[in-house]
XYZ file of C-alpha atoms in Angstrom:
204
model
C 0.214 -0.060 0.365
C 1.117 3.624 -0.574
C 1.103 6.745 1.912
C -1.997 7.776 0.754
C -3.643 4.697 1.062
C -2.604 4.817 4.699
C -3.933 7.974 4.963
C -7.481 6.976 3.905
C -7.471 4.389 5.803
C -6.938 5.870 9.034
C -9.352 8.729 8.055
C -11.904 6.190 7.792
C -11.535 5.106 11.344
C -12.609 8.483 12.900
C -14.072 6.840 16.500
C -10.349 5.389 16.819
C -8.334 6.844 19.702
C -5.686 8.892 18.063
C -7.896 10.326 15.360
C -10.585 11.494 17.991
C -7.744 13.400 19.702
C -6.513 14.691 16.560
C -9.935 16.094 15.713
C -10.904 17.401 19.003
C -7.529 19.061 18.952
C -7.628 20.392 15.798
C -11.620 21.751 16.339
C -10.145 23.879 19.034
C -7.237 25.371 16.817
C -9.787 26.060 13.900
C -11.918 27.335 16.273
C -9.466 30.252 17.222
C -8.523 31.052 13.202
C -10.598 33.606 11.142
C -13.795 31.981 9.863
C -11.946 31.751 6.214
C -8.304 31.332 5.837
C -5.747 30.364 3.699
C -3.889 26.886 4.350
C -0.398 26.487 3.277
C -1.146 22.735 2.810
C -3.783 20.150 2.763
C -5.088 18.330 5.625
C -6.441 15.113 4.082
C -3.700 14.926 0.767
C -5.086 11.452 -0.749
C -8.860 13.573 -0.305
C -7.667 16.470 -1.831
C -5.606 14.638 -4.853
C -9.202 12.518 -5.784
C -10.977 16.003 -5.904
C -8.369 17.171 -8.164
C -5.806 18.974 -6.308
C -1.994 19.105 -7.346
C 0.411 20.337 -4.769
C 1.657 22.932 -7.875
C 0.893 26.790 -8.459
C -2.149 28.114 -9.217
C -3.955 25.479 -6.779
C -4.848 27.223 -3.163
C -7.090 25.540 -0.603
C -9.186 27.609 2.220
C -10.119 26.321 5.063
C -13.986 27.437 6.682
C -16.342 27.065 9.048
C -19.689 26.952 8.771
C -22.337 27.001 11.875
C -24.246 23.979 12.331
C -28.294 23.511 12.115
C -31.089 24.995 10.653
C -31.917 27.307 8.631
C -34.264 30.239 10.571
C -36.309 31.937 8.179
C -34.866 36.166 8.112
C -37.832 37.651 8.805
C -38.553 40.848 11.215
C -40.359 39.663 14.808
C -40.527 36.347 13.397
C -43.549 37.944 11.286
C -43.755 36.356 8.053
C -46.826 38.334 6.470
C -48.194 35.700 4.201
C -50.744 32.421 4.451
C -50.563 29.964 7.629
C -48.876 27.358 5.733
C -45.948 29.608 5.549
C -45.685 30.924 8.782
C -42.690 28.727 10.046
C -39.799 30.432 11.253
C -37.605 28.075 13.257
C -38.051 24.359 12.871
C -36.686 24.455 8.947
C -34.396 23.029 7.038
C -32.118 24.165 4.539
C -32.026 22.937 0.680
C -28.363 22.500 0.647
C -25.708 21.084 2.802
C -23.512 22.590 4.984
C -20.781 21.651 2.352
C -22.721 23.436 -0.397
C -23.008 26.951 1.553
C -19.154 26.324 2.864
C -18.220 26.499 -1.387
C -20.403 29.481 -1.915
C -18.850 31.594 0.824
C -15.367 31.054 -0.321
C -16.630 31.512 -3.530
C -17.999 35.207 -2.995
C -14.673 35.632 -0.882
C -12.300 35.120 -3.307
C -14.351 36.462 -6.204
C -11.146 36.393 -9.297
C -10.661 32.242 -8.172
C -12.758 29.325 -9.646
C -13.903 26.538 -6.806
C -12.975 22.911 -7.971
C -14.686 20.761 -5.053
C -14.494 20.786 -0.950
C -14.079 17.866 1.469
C -14.871 17.429 5.119
C -11.979 18.354 7.747
C -13.581 18.426 10.990
C -16.643 19.422 13.233
C -17.356 20.143 17.022
C -21.259 20.751 18.678
C -21.340 23.988 16.635
C -19.024 24.336 13.538
C -18.402 21.952 10.553
C -15.004 22.917 8.792
C -14.148 22.107 5.240
C -11.349 22.525 3.332
C -12.036 24.388 0.029
C -10.109 23.598 -3.320
C -9.525 26.903 -5.640
C -7.798 27.626 -9.023
C -6.262 30.530 -10.288
C -7.755 30.573 -13.786
C -5.390 33.162 -15.262
C -2.210 31.059 -13.882
C 0.160 30.033 -17.075
C 0.303 26.865 -15.142
C -3.569 26.202 -14.923
C -4.411 27.541 -18.724
C -1.704 25.681 -20.354
C -2.797 22.679 -18.527
C -5.213 20.380 -20.929
C -6.783 18.941 -17.708
C -7.151 22.170 -16.459
C -8.441 24.654 -19.148
C -11.626 23.609 -19.044
C -12.001 25.743 -15.389
C -10.777 28.610 -16.863
C -13.651 29.461 -19.537
C -16.274 32.268 -18.762
C -19.305 30.106 -18.316
C -17.021 28.169 -15.519
C -17.461 31.470 -13.072
C -19.335 31.161 -9.658
C -19.818 27.395 -10.445
C -20.422 27.065 -6.605
C -23.319 29.140 -6.596
C -25.084 27.270 -9.668
C -25.144 24.353 -8.042
C -22.397 22.636 -10.451
C -19.960 21.648 -8.137
C -20.127 18.124 -6.413
C -21.426 19.162 -3.474
C -24.613 20.924 -4.402
C -25.361 18.362 -7.116
C -25.711 15.934 -4.137
C -29.409 18.324 -3.201
C -30.434 18.614 -6.688
C -30.841 15.153 -6.945
C -28.169 14.326 -10.196
C -26.316 11.286 -11.179
C -26.965 8.269 -13.021
C -29.063 5.251 -12.628
C -32.675 4.202 -11.210
C -32.793 6.310 -7.926
C -32.225 9.621 -10.255
C -34.814 8.963 -12.860
C -36.968 12.126 -11.440
C -34.296 14.776 -12.402
C -33.718 13.154 -16.068
C -33.673 15.787 -18.285
C -31.700 18.457 -15.848
C -33.837 19.005 -13.038
C -36.294 17.747 -11.376
C -38.681 20.977 -12.488
C -37.707 20.173 -15.833
C -38.068 16.375 -15.508
C -41.782 17.055 -13.973
C -42.484 19.862 -17.054
C -41.489 17.406 -20.244
C -43.990 14.563 -18.514
C -46.913 16.702 -17.924
C -46.944 19.040 -21.149
C -48.218 18.894 -24.342
C -46.556 19.961 -27.460
C -47.915 20.671 -30.623
C -46.898 21.080 -34.435
C -47.789 24.589 -35.126
C -49.060 23.536 -38.747
C -51.524 20.739 -37.782
């Protein structure tokens, strides 16, 4: 087994004494830092490499903490000013994962970079911590490499905001196979629309 295989096996056993101690200490350390901060090197190099990270120029990693829990509706004094079906304020859940929200916040903060992917690194009772892999689309090492040229195109601007990253796609219900038959054609709405709208030729 190679070194990365050993690292990934270690991360799989998060309940082991070593990992429990490490994660507890790291969570404490991450809480003392800024909400979004740049990381000199990946905490999980095996995971980062599987998600497309390379230790070379043009690649950047940011660590971010996201507050855990549901999503409270942002209305003044808890008044939704609507029908009783929409009066909920407190026990609402977010449509997207904490990981997708973390990617979006990093994307907003680092507007010139492109978000490639992200992975979990730690959590405690209050926060979840993720590391987000970003690329500089104007760096020559990225632009000249055929493997990364796709992310330099203008249509890839803020892909994390438009549900195109891996974490975002999970909550959109996209995928292959029988489990994802409800989103064939792009989205849940597109699939429903295609099956429920009758189309006619103009001359009939």
